[in-house]
Coordinates of C-alpha atoms in Angstrom, one line a residue:
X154 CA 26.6 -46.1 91.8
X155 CA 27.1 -43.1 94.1
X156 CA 30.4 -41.7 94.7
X157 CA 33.2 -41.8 96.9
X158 CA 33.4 -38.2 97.3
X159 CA 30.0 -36.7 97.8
X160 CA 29.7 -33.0 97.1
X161 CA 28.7 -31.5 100.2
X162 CA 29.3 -28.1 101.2
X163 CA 29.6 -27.7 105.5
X164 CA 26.4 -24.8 106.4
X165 CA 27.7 -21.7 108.1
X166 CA 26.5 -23.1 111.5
X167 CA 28.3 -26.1 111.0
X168 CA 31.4 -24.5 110.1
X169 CA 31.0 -22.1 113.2
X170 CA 30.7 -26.0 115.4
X171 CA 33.8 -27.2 113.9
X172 CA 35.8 -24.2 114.7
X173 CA 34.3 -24.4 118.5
X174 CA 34.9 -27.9 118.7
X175 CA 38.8 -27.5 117.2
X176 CA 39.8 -25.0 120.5
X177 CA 39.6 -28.5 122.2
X178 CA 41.5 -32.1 121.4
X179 CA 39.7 -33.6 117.8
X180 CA 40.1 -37.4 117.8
X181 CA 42.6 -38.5 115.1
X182 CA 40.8 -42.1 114.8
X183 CA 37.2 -43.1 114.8
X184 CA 35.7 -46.6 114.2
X185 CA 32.2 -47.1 113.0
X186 CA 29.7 -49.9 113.5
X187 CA 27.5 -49.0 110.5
X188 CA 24.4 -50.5 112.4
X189 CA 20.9 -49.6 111.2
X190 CA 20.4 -50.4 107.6
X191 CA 17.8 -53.2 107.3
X192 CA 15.5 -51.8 109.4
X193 CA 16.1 -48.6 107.9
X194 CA 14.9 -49.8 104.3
X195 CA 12.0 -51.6 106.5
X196 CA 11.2 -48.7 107.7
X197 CA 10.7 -47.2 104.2
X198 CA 8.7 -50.2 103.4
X199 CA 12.0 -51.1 101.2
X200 CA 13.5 -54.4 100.4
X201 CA 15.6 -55.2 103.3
X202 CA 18.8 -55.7 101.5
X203 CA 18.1 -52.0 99.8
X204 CA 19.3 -50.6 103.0
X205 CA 22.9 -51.4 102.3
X206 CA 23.1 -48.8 99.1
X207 CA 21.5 -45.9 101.4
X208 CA 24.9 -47.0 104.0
X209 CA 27.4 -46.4 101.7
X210 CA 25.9 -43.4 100.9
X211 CA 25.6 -42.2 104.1
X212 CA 29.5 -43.6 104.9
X213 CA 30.7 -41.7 101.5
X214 CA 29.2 -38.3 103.7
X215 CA 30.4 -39.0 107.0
X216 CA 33.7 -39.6 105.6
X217 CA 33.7 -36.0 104.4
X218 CA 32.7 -34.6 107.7
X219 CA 35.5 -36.7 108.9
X220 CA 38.0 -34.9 106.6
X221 CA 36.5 -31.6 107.3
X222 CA 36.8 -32.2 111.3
X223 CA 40.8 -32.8 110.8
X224 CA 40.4 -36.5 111.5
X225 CA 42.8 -38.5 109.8
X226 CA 41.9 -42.3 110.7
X227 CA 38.5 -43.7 110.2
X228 CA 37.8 -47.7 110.7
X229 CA 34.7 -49.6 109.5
X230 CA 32.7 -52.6 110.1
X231 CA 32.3 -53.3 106.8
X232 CA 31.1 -57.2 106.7
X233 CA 31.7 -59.9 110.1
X234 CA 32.5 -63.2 109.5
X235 CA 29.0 -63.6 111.3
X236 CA 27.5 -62.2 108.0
X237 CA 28.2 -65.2 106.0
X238 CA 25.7 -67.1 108.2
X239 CA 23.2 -63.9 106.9
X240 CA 20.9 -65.2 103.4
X241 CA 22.4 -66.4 100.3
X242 CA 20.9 -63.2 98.5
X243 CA 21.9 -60.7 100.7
X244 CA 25.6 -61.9 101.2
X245 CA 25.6 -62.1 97.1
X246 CA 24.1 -58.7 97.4
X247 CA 27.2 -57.4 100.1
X248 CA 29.8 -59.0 97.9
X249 CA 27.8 -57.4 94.8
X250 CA 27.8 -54.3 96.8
X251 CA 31.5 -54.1 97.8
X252 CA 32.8 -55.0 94.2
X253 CA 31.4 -52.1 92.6
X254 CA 32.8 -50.2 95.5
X255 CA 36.3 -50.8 94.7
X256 CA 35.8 -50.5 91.2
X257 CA 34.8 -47.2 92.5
X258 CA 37.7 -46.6 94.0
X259 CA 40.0 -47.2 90.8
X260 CA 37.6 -44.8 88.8
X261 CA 38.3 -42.1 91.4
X262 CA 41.9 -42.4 91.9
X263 CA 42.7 -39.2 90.9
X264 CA 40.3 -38.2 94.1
X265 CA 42.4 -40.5 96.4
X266 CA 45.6 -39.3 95.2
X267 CA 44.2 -35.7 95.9
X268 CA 43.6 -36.5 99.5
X269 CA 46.3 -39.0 99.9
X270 CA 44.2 -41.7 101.3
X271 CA 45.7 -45.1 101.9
X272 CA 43.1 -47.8 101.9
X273 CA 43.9 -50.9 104.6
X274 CA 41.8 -54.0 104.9
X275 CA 41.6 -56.1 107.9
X276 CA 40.1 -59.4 107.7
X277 CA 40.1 -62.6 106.7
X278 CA 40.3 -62.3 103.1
X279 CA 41.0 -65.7 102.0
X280 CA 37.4 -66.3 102.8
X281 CA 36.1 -64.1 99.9
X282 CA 35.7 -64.9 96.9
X283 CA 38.9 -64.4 94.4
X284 CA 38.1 -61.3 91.9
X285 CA 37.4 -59.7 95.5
X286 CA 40.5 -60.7 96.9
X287 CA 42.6 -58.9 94.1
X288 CA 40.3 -56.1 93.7
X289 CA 41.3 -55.6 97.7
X290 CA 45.3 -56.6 96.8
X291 CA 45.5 -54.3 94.4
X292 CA 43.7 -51.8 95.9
X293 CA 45.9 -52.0 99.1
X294 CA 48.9 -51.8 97.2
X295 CA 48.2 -49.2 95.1
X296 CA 47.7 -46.4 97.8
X297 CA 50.2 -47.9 100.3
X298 CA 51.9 -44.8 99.3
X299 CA 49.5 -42.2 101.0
X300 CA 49.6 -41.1 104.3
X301 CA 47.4 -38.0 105.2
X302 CA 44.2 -40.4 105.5
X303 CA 43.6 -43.9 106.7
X304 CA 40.8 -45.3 105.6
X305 CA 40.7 -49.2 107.6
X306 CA 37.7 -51.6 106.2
X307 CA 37.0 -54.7 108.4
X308 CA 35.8 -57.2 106.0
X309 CA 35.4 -60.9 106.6
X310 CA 36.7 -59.5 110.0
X311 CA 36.1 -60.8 113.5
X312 CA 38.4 -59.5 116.6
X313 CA 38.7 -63.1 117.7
X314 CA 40.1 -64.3 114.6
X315 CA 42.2 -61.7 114.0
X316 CA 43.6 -62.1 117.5
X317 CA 43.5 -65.9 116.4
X318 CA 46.3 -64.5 113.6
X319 CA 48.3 -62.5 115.2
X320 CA 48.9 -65.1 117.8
X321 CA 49.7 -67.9 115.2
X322 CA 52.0 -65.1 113.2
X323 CA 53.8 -64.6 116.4
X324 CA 53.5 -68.7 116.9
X325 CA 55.3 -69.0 113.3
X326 CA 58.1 -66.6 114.7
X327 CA 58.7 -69.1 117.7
X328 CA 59.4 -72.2 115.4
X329 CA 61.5 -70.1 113.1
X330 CA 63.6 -68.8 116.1
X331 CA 62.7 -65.5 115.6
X332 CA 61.5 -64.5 119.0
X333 CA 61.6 -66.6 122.4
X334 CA 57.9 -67.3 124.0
X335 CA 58.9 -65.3 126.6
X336 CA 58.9 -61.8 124.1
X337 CA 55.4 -62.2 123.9
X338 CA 53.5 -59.8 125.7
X339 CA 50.9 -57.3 125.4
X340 CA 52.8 -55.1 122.8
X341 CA 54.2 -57.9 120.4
X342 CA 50.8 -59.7 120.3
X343 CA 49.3 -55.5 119.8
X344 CA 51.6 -55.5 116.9
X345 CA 50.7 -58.7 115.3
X346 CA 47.0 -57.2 115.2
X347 CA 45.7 -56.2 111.5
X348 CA 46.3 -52.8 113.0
X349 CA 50.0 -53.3 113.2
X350 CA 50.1 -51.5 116.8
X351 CA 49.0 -48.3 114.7
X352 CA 46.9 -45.5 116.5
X353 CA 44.1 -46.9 118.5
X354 CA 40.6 -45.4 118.1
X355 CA 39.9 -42.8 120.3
X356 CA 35.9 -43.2 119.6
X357 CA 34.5 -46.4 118.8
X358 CA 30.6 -45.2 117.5
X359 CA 28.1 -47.8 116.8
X360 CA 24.5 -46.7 115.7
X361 CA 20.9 -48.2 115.7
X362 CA 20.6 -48.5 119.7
X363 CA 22.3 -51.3 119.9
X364 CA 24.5 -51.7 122.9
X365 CA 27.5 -54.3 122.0
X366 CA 30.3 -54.2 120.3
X367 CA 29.9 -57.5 118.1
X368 CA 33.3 -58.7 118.0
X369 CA 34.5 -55.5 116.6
X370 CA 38.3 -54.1 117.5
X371 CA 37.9 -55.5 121.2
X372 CA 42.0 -55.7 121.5
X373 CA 41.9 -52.3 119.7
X374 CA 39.2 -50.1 121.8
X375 CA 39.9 -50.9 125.6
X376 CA 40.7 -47.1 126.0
X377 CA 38.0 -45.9 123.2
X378 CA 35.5 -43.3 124.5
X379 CA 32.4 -46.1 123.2
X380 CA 29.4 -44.1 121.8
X381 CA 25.7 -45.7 121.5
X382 CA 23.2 -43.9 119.2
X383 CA 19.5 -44.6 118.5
X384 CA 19.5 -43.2 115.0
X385 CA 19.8 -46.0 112.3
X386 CA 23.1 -45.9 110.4
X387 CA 21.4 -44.4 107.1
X388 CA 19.5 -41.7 109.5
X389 CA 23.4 -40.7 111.1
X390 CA 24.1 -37.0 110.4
X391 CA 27.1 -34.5 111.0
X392 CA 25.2 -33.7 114.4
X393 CA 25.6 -37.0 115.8
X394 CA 29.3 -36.6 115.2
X395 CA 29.5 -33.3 116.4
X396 CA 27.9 -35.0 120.0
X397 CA 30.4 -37.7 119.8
X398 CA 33.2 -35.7 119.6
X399 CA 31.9 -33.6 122.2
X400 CA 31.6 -36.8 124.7
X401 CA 34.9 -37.4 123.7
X402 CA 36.2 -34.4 124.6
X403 CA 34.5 -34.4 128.2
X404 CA 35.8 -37.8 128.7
X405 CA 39.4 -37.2 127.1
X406 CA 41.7 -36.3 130.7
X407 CA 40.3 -39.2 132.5
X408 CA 40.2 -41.5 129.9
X409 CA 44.3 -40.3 129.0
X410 CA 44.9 -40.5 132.0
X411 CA 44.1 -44.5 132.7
X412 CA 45.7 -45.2 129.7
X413 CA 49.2 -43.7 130.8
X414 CA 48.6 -45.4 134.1
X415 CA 48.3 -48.9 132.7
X416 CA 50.8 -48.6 130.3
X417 CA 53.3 -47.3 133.2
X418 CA 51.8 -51.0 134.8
X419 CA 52.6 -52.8 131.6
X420 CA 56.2 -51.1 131.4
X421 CA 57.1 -51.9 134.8
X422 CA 55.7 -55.9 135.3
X423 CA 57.8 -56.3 131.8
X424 CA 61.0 -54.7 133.1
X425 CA 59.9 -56.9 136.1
X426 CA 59.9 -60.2 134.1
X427 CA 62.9 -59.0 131.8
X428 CA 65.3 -58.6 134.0
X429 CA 64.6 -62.6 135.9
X430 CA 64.9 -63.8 132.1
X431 CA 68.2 -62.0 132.1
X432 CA 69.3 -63.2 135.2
X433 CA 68.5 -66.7 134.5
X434 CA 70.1 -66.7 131.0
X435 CA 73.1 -65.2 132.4
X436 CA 75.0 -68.1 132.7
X437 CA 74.2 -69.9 129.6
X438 CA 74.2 -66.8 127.5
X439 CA 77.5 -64.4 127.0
X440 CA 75.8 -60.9 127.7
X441 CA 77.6 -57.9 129.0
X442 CA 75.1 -56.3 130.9
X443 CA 71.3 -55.9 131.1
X444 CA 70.8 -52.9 128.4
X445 CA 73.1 -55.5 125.9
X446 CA 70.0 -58.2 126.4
X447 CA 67.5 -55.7 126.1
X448 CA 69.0 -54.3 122.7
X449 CA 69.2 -58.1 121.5
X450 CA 65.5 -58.9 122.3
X451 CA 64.3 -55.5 120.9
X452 CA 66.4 -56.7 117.7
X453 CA 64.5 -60.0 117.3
X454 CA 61.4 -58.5 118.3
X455 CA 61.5 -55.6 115.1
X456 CA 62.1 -59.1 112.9
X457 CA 59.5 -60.9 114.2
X458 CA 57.3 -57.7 113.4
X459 CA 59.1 -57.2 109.3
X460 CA 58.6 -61.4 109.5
X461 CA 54.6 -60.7 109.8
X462 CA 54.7 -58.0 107.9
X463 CA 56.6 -59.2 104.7
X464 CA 54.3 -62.5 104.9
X465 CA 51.1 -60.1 104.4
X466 CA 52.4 -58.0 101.2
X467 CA 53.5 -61.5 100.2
X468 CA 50.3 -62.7 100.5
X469 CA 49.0 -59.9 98.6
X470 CA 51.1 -60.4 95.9
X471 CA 50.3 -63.7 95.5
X472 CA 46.4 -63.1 94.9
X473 CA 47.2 -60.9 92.6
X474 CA 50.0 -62.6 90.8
X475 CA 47.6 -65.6 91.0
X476 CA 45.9 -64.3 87.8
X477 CA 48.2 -62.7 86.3
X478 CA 46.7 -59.4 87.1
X479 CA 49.9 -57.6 87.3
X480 CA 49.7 -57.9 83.5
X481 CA 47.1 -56.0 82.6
X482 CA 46.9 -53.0 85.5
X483 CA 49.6 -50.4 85.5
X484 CA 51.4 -51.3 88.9
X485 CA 55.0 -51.3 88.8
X486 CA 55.0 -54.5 91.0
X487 CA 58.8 -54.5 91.3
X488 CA 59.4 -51.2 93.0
X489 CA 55.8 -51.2 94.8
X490 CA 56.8 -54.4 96.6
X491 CA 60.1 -53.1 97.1
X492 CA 58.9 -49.4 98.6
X493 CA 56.5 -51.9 100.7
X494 CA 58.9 -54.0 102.1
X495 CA 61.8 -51.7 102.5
X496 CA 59.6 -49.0 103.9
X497 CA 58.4 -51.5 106.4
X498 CA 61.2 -52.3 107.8
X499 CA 62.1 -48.9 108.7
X500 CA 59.3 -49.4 111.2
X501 CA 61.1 -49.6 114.4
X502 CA 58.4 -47.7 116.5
X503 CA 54.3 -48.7 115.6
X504 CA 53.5 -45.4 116.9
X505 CA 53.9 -43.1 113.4
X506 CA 51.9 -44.8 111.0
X507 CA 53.9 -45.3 108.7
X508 CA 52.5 -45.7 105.1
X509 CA 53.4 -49.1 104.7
X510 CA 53.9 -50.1 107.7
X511 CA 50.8 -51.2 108.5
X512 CA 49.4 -51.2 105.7
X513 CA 49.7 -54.2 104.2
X514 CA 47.9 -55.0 106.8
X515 CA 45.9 -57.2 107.2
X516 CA 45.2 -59.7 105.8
X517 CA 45.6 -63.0 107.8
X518 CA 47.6 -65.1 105.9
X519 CA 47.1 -68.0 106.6
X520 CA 49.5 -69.4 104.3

């Protein structure tokens, strides 16, 4: 089993790209879709399923040139929902694959702790099976603490189910009396996301020629510079990053520049609709003035948001509780939960990404 962290020294000429490259804006968040690796083992006249090995290699590597760019976020299409429809022997294979990843991961802790990198899963995680679940709980809670890289696998992930979630989270918030239906809107269902609301991808890259974006981050990417390659995801190199990063760069005014303009939109229709809810409500509820009903439903909005968020790390807790696990790996599960929990709820504004605060992420409950 290869490792996490790949030794592999930058040449002088690219060391001499990523200082030209740094005079301009680096992304802080890229998303992968790892495409490629079947027909790359084909291609080598290789079992099919071979090809996933030679991905993680090649992901271990482009995570490095991630690191070395100053990129501090990467996201990756690990395994879709879809996959399961994929054969018996290569989802066994995946699963088989992914195990010994994490395993990996606790072997080379002393490596994360060194670069600070807090592992997030988004997905469905219920759907896998349990030793995976609490190899993912436990590996989620244990770097929650890290904050100088965010690494984000989508497993058992589709973008329709996890809009699916976050709209029954903010559903559960309705019938507790939480939040009102009309405090949904485009930034609480954003924050109900896996994501948590926290930095959107700048570049979304997907790789073997393939022109889609397969039910990957579709709420996330709407102002992603989207890059195609031809190159199979085993064949990707640091040059196809470097070009990415480039088209990014080209496209990063206009591209900022839509994003400011719909969010002005967005801020505006919701004053817009605030203030006829306000007006309406004035009789039957005792507010002073408009800013009072504004600080009131920003109040019960940041609950809704610590509600969904304390149900996940729950939820966490509980697949790892489930078998005892606690027992016999040294986690501290008393302060953990507690820096979790209370560290999420300082998380007023989803714009810093806080450690926890998103972290905990992701996993759709569906308790």
């Amino acid at each position: 089993m290869t490792t996490w962290f790949p030794k592999n020294e930058r040449t002088w000429l690219e060391r001499i790209v990523i200082r030209i490259l740094s005079q301009g804006i680096i992304p802080k968040h890229i998303a992968f879709i790892m495409d490629g690796n079947r027909r790359f083992a084909k291609k080598l006249n290789q079992e099919k399923i071979l090809g996933h090995s030679q991905g993680f290699i090649k992901l271990t590597e482009t995570l490095s040139w991630c690191r070395d760019l100053g990129i501090t976020q990467a996201t990756l299409f690990t395994f879709s929902i879809e996959n399961f429809k994929r054969p018996k022997e290569e989802v066994n294979y995946l699963m088989d694959l992914f195990r010994k990843q994490t395993k990996k991961v606790f072997e080379e802790m002393s490596k994360i702790k060194q670069y600070e990198i807090c592992i997030r899963v988004y997905g469905n995680i219920n759907l896998l099976p349990i030793d995976i679940q609490q190899g993912i709980a436990r590996m989620v809670i244990e770097t929650a603490k890290f904050d100088r890289f965010f690494l984000n696998i989508c497993f058992a992930y589709t973008a329709r189910e996890e809009m699916t979630n976050a709209f029954n989270d903010l559903q559960q918030c309705v019938d507790k009396h939480i939040i009102e239906p009309s405090d949904i809107n485009y930034t609480t269902i954003t924050n109900a996301m896996y994501s948590l609301g926290i930095n959107d991808p700048d570049i979304l890259l997907r790789t073997s020629g393939e022109i889609r974006l397969s039910d990957f981050l579709l709420w996330q990417s709407s102002f992603s510079t989207i890059f195609f390659l031809d190159a199979l995801w085993p064949e990707f190199t640091i040059w196809h990053l470097f070009a990415a990063i480039l088209n990014y760069q080209f496209e990063y005014r206009s591209m900022k520049k839509s994003r400011e303009d719909y969010f002005q939109l967005l801020r505006g229709e919701d004053d817009k609709f605030c203030r006829q809810i306000y007006h309406n409500q004035q009789s039957s509820k005792n507010y002073n003035n408009y800013e009072q009903f504004i600080i009131e439903r920003e109040s019960k909005i940041n609950e809704c948001y610590e509600f969904i968020r304390n149900k996940r790390i729950e939820h966490l807790y509980s697949i790892l509780l489930a078998n005892d696990i606690s027992n016999n790996n040294n986690i501290d599960m008393t302060t953990t939960r507690k820096k979790l929990i209370t560290n999420g709820s300082d998380h007023h504004h989803h714009h810093h990404h806080h450690n926890i605060d998103g972290l905990l992420y992701e996993f759709n409950q569906s308790l």
